[in-house]
Tab-separated table of C-alpha atoms in Angstrom:
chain	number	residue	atom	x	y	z
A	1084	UNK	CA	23.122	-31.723	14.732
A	1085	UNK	CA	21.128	-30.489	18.162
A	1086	UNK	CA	22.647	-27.307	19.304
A	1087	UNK	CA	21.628	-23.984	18.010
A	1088	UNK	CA	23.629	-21.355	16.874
A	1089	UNK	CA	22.266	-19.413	18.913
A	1090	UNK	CA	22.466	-21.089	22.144
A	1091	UNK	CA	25.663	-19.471	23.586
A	1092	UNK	CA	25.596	-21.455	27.044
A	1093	UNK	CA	25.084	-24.918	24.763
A	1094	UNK	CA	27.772	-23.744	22.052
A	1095	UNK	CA	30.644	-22.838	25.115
A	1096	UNK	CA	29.861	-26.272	26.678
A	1097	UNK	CA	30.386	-28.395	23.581
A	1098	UNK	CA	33.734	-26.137	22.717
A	1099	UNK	CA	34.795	-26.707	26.190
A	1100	UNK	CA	34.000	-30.611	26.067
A	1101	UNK	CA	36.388	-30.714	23.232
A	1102	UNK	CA	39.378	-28.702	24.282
A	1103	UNK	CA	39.024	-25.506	22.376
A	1104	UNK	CA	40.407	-22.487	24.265
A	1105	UNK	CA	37.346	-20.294	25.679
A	1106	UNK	CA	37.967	-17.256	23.031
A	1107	UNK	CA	36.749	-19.722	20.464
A	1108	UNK	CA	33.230	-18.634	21.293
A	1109	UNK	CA	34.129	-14.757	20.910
A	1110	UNK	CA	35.468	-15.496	17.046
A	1111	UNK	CA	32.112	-17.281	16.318
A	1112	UNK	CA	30.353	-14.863	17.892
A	1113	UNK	CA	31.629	-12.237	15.799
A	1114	UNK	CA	31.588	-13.801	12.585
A	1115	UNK	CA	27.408	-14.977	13.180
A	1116	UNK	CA	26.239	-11.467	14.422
A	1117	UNK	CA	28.761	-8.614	13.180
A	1118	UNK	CA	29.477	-10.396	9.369
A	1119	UNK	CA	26.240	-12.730	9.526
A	1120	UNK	CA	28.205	-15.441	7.988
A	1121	UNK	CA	26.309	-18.363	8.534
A	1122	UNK	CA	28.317	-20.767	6.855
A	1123	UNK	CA	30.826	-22.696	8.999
A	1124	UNK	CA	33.155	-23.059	6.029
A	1125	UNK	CA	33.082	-19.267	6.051
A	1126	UNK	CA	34.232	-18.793	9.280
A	1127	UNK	CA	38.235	-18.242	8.215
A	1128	UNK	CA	39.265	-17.011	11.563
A	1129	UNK	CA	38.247	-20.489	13.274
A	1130	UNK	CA	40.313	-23.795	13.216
A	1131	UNK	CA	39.573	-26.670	10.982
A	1132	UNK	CA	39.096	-28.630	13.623
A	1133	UNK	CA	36.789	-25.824	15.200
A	1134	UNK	CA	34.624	-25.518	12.160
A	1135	UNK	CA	34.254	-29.500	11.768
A	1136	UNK	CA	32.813	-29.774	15.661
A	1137	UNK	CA	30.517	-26.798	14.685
A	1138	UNK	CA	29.318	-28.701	11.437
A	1139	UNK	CA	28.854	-32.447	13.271
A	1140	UNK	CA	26.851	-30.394	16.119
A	1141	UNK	CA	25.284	-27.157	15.555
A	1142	UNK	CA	22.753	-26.002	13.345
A	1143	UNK	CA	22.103	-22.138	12.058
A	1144	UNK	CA	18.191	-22.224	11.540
A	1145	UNK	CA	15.955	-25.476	12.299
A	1146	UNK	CA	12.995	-23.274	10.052
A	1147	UNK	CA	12.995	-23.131	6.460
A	1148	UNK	CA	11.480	-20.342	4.508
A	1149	UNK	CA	8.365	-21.488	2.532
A	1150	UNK	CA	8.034	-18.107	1.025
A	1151	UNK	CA	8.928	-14.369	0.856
A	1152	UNK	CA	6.875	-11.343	-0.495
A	1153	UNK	CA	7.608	-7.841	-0.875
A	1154	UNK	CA	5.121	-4.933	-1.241
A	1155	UNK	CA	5.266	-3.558	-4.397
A	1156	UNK	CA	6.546	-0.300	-2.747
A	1157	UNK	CA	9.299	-2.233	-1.218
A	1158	UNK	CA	8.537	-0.953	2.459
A	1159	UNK	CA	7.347	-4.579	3.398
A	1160	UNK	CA	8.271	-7.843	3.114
A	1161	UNK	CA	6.776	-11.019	4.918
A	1162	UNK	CA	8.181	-14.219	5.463
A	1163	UNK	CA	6.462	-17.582	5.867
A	1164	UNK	CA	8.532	-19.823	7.621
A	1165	UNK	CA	7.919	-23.702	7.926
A	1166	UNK	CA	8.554	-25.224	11.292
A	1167	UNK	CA	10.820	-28.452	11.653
A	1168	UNK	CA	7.464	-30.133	13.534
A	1169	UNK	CA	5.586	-29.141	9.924
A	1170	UNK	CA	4.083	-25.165	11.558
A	1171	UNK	CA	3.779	-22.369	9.757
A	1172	UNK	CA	4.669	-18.898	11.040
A	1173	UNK	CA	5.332	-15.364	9.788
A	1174	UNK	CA	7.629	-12.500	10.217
A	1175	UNK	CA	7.515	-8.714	8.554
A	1176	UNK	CA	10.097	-6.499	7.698
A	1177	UNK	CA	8.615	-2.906	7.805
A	1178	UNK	CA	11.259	-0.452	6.020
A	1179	UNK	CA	9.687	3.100	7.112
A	1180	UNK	CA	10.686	6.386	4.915
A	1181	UNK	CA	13.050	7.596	7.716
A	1182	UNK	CA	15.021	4.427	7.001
A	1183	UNK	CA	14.297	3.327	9.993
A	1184	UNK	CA	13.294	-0.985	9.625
A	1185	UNK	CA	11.211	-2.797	12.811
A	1186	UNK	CA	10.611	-6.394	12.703
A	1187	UNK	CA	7.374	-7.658	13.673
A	1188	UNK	CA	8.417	-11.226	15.185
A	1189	UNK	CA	5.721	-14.452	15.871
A	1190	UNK	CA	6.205	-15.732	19.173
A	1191	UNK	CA	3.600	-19.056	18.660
A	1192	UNK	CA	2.233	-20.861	15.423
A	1193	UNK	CA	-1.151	-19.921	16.446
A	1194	UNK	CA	-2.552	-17.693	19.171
A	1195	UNK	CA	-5.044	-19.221	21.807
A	1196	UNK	CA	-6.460	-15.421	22.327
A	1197	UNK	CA	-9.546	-16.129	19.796
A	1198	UNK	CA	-9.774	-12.211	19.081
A	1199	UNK	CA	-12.732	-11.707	16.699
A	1200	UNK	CA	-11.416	-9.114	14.174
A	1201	UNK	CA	-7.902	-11.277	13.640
A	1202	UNK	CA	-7.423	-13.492	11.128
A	1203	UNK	CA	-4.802	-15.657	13.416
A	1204	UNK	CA	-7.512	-16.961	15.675
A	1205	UNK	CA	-8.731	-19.078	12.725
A	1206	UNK	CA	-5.268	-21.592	13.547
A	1207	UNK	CA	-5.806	-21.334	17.192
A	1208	UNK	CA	-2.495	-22.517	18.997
A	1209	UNK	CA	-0.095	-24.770	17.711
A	1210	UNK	CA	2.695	-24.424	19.725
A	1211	UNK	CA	5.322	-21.786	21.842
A	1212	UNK	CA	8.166	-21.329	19.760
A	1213	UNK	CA	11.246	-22.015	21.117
A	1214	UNK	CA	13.738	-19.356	21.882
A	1215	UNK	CA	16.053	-20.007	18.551
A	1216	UNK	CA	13.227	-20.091	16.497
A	1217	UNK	CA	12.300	-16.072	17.550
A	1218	UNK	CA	15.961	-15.405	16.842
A	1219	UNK	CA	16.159	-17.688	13.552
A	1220	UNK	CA	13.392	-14.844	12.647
A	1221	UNK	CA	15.976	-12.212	14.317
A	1222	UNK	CA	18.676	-12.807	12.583
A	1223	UNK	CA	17.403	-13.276	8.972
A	1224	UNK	CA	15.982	-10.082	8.806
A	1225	UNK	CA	19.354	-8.312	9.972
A	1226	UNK	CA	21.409	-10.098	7.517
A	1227	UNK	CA	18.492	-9.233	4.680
A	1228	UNK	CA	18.796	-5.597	6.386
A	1229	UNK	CA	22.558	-5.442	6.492
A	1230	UNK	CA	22.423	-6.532	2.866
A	1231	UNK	CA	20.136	-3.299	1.855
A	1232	UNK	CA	23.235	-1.101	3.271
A	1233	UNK	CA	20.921	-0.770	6.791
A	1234	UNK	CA	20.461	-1.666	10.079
A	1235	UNK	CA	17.777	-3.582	11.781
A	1236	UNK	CA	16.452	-0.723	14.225
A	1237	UNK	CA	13.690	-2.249	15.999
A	1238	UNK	CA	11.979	-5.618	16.830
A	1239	UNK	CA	8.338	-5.817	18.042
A	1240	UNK	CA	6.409	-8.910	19.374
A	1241	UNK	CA	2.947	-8.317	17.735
A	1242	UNK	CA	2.487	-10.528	15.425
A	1243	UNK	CA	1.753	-14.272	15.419
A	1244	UNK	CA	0.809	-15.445	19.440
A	1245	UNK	CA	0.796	-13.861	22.939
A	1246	UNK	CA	4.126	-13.335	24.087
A	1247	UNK	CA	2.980	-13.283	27.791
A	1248	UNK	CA	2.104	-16.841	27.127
A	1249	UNK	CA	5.647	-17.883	25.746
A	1250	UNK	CA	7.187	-15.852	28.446
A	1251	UNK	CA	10.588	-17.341	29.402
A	1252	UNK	CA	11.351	-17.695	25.131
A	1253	UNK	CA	10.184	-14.111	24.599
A	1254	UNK	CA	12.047	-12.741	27.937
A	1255	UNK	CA	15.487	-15.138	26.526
A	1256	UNK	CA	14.853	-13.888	23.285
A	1257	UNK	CA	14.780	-10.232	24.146
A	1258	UNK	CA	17.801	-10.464	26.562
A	1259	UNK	CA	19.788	-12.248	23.374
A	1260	UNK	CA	18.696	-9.211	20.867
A	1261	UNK	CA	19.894	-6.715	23.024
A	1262	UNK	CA	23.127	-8.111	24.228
A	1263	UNK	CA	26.038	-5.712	22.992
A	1264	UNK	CA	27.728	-9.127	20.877
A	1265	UNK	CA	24.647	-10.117	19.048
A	1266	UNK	CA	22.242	-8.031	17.453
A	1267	UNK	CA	22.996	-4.770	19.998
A	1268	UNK	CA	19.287	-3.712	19.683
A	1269	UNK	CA	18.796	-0.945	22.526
A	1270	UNK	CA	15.898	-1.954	25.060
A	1271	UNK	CA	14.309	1.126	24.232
A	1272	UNK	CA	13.612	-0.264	20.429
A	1273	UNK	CA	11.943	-3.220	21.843
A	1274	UNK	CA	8.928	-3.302	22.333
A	1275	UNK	CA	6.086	-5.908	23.319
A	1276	UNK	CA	2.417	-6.309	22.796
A	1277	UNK	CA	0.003	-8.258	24.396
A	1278	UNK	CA	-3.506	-8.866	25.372
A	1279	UNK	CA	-3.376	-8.125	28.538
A	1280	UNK	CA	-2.159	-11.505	29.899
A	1281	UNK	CA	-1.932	-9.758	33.672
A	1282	UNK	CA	0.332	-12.256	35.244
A	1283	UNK	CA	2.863	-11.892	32.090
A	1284	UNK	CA	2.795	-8.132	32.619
A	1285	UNK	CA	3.592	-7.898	36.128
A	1286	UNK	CA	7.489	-10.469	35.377
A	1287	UNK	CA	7.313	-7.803	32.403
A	1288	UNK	CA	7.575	-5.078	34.513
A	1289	UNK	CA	9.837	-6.476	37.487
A	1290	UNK	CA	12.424	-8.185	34.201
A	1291	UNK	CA	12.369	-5.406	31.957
A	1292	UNK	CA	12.508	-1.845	32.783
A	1293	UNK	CA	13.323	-0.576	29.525
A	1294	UNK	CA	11.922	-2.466	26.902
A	1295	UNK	CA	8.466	-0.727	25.787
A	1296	UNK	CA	5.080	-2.514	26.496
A	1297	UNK	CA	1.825	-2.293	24.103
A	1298	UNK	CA	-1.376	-3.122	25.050
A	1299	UNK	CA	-4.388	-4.298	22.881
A	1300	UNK	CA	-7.326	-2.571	24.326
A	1301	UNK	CA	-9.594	-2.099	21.544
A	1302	UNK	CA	-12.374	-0.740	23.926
A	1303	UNK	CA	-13.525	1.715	26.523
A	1304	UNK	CA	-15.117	-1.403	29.008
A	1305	UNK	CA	-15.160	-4.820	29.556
A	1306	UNK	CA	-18.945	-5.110	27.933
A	1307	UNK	CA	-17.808	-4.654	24.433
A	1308	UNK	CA	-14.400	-6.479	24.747
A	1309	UNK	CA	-16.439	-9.367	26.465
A	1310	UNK	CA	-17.529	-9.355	22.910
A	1311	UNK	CA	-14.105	-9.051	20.718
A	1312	UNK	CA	-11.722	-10.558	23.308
A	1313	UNK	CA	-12.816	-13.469	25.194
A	1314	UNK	CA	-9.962	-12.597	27.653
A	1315	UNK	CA	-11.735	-9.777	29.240
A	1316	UNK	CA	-13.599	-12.722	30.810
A	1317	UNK	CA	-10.387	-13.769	32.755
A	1318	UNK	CA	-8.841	-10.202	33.404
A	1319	UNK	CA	-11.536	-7.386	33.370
A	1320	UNK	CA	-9.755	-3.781	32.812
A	1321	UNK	CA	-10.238	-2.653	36.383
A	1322	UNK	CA	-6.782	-5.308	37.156
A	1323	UNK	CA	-5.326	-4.610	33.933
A	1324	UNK	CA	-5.282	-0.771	34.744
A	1325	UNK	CA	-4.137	-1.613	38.519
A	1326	UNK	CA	-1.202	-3.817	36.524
A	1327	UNK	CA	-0.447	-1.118	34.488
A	1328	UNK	CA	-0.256	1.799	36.899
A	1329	UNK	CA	2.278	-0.349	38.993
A	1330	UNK	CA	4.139	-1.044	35.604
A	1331	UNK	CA	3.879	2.981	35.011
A	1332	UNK	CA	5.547	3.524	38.884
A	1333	UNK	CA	8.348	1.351	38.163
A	1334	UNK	CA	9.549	1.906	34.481
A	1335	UNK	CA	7.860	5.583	34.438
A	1336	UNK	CA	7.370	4.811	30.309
A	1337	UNK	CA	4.440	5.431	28.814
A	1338	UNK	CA	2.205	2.682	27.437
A	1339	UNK	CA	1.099	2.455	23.803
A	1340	UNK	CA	-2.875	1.243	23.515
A	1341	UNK	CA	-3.548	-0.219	20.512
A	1342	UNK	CA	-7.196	0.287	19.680
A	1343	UNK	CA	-8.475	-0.900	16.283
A	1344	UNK	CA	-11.505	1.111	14.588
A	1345	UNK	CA	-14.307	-1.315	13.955
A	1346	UNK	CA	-17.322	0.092	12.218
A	1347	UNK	CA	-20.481	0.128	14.651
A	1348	UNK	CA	-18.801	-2.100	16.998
A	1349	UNK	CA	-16.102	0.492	19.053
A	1350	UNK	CA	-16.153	3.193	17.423
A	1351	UNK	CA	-19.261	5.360	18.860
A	1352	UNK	CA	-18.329	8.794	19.829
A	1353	UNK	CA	-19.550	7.977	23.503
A	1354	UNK	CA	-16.987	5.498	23.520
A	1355	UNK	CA	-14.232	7.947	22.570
A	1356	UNK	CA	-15.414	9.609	25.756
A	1357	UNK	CA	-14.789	6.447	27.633
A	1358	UNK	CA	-11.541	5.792	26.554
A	1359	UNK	CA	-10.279	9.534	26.973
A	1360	UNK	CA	-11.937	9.484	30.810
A	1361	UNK	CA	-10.250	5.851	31.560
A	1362	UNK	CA	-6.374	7.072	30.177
A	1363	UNK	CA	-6.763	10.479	31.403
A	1364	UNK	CA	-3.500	11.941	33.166
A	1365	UNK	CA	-1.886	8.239	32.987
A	1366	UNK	CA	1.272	7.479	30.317
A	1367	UNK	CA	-0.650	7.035	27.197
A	1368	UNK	CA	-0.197	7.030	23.494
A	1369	UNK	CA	-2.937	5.124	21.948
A	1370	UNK	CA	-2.536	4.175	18.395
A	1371	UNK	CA	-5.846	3.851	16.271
A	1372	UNK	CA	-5.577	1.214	14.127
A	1373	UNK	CA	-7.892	1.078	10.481
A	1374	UNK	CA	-10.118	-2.455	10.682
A	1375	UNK	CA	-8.428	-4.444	7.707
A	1376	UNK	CA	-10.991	-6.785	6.454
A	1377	UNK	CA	-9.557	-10.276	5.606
A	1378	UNK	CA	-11.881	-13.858	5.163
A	1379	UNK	CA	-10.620	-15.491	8.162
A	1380	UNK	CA	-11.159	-13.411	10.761
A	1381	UNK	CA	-14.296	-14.653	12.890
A	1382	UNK	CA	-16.585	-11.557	12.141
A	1383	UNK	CA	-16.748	-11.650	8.411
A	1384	UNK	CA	-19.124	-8.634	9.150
A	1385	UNK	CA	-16.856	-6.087	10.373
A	1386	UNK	CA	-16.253	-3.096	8.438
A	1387	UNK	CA	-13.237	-0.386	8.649
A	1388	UNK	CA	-14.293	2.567	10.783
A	1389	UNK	CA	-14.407	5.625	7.765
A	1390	UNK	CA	-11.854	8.068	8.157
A	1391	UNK	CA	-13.380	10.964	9.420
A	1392	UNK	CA	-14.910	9.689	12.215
A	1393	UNK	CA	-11.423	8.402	13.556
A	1394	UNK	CA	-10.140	11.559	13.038
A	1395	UNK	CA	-13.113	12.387	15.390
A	1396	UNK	CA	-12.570	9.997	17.790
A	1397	UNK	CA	-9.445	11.665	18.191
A	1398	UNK	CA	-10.135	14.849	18.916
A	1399	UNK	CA	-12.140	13.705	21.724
A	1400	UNK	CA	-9.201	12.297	23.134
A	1401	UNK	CA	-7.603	15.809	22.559
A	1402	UNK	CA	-9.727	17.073	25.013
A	1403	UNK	CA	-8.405	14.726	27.463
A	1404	UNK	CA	-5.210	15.402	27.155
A	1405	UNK	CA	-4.694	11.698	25.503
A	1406	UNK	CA	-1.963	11.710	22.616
A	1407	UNK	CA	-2.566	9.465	19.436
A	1408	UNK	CA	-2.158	8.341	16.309
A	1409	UNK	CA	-3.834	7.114	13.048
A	1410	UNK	CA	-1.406	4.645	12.189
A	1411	UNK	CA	-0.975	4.004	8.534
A	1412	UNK	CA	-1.230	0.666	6.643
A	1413	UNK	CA	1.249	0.185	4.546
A	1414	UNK	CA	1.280	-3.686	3.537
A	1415	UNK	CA	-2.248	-4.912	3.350
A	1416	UNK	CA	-1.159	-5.687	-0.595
A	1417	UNK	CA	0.633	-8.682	1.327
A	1418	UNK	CA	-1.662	-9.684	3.670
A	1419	UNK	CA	1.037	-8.552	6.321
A	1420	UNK	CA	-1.178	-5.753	8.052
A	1421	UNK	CA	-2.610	-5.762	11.555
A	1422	UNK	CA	-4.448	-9.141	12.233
A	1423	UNK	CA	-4.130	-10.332	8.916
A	1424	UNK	CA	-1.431	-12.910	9.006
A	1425	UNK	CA	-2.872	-16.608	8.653
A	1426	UNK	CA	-0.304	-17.988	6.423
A	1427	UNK	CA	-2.180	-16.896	4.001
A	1428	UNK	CA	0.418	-17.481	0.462
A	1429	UNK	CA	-0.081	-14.332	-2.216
């Protein structure tokens, strides 16, 4: 068994290469995404014969999952999935209060980025995951949704890797999700984060018009993220802003900062001043992310930025006309927050 599932152009050829009329694909197509039957047995509304060339040559999910937690408020559950080449990613389900569920997808078994205050860099990179294996993620968590009596609203590519450095997977894996036959996911709830991988941006903004781009800034100037993200070194923020502006002219969607509050490191009120003065009358909505400590993050020194002084920070960007948001963590209790997923097993 070589061909995924989930490889419609190599599914069509092998039904074609044994006679099967073309609308073979459509019936499989509905039972895998609209009834997530993912059982070839299963599949009444398919031929015998169909179902045996499906069984001799396709395979659902080349992962398995090594384990799966769920907060003990149920709003978060994280798989660890084991790699057929023996790597170890994860995937979260976030179930907010509005019922609304995003996926937080890996798009590596690693990350090459070396960020300081994640726990990730610890594995460095182990290899771009291929296109199924972001929709093998995909698709479990719809079925586990679609179990619940829900729908799978949004995906997000911020967890495990840079997706600007797995590119054509991410890009083939986004165009998949939103395609009306398989998961239907609206552009609009897709969104993609990255560390400001300049090159990736710009085929980001000429592929994808829609889909919603994050950025992990975490400071005001290239002198402190010299010091928390070695890739300032390769693109300093005066071309990431140019990048972005362009991205802004094209797509006119604002951009979502992610900026996580390190104690004495980024979080000076000068700074705040910074940051208001360099997003100032762009597309901005910077979310403010609380430091969560975890042993394997290179820094074992960093501490959470207290409260109040966020709230602070804040304010400041008020006066810039800046929007943002304290965003809450919800499923540290699983090791699933921001930065904290190393395959760490609870």
């Amino acid at each position: 068994m070589n061909i995924s599932i989930h490889d419609e152009q190599a599914v069509k050829k092998l039904l074609e290469e044994n006679w099967e009329k073309a609308f073979r694909y459509n019936q499989i197509e509905n039972a895998v995404y609209k009834n997530f039957i993912d059982d070839f047995e299963q599949m009444n509304t398919l031929s015998k014969k169909t179902r045996d060339i499906l069984k001799q040559n396709c395979f659902f999910t080349s992962m398995e999952i090594d384990s799966e937690v769920t907060s003990e408020n149920w709003q978060t559950t994280k798989i660890l999935w084991k790699t057929k080449d023996g790597f170890f990613i994860e995937s979260v389900i976030m179930r907010h209060l509005t019922w609304r569920v995003t996926l937080c997808v890996s798009c590596q078994a690693g990350c090459p980025m070396g960020c300081s205050f994640c726990a990730t860099w610890k594995l460095w990179l182990q290899k771009n995951l291929e296109f199924h294996e972001i929709i093998e993620q995909i698709y479990h968590a719809a079925k586990k949704i679609n179990s619940e009596w829900n729908k799978l609203r949004n995906i997000v590519y911020m967890w495990m890797g840079e997706p600007m450095l797995n590119y054509d997977n991410v890009k083939a894996s986004i165009d998949f999700a939103a395609s009306q036959k398989k998961f239907d996911l609206s552009n609009r709830r897709i969104t993609v984060s990255t560390c400001w991988i300049i090159p990736g941006i710009k085929k980001f903004t000429a592929d994808f018009s829609q889909v919603g781009l994050a950025i992990s800034l975490h400071a005001p100037n290239d002198e402190i993220r010299k010091k928390i993200m070695p890739v300032d070194h390769t693109y300093p923020l005066k071309d990431l802003m140019k990048a972005l502006d362009e991205y802004v002219a094209k797509t006119n969607k604002r951009i979502f900062y992610e900026y996580i509050m390190i104690n004495w490191v980024n979080d000076n009120l000068k700074q705040a001043h910074e940051l208001g003065k360099l997003l100032q009358w762009k597309l901005a909505h910077v979310n403010f992310i609380p430091y969560n400590p975890w042993e394997g993050t290179n820094s074992d020194w960093f501490l959470p930025t207290p409260r109040f002084i966020i709230e602070k920070f804040q304010k400041i960007l008020q006066h810039y006309g800046v929007v943002s948001t304290i965003r809450t963590t919800m499923w540290d209790d699983i090791d699933a927050a921001c930065w904290q997923l190393a395959n760490k097993k609870k």
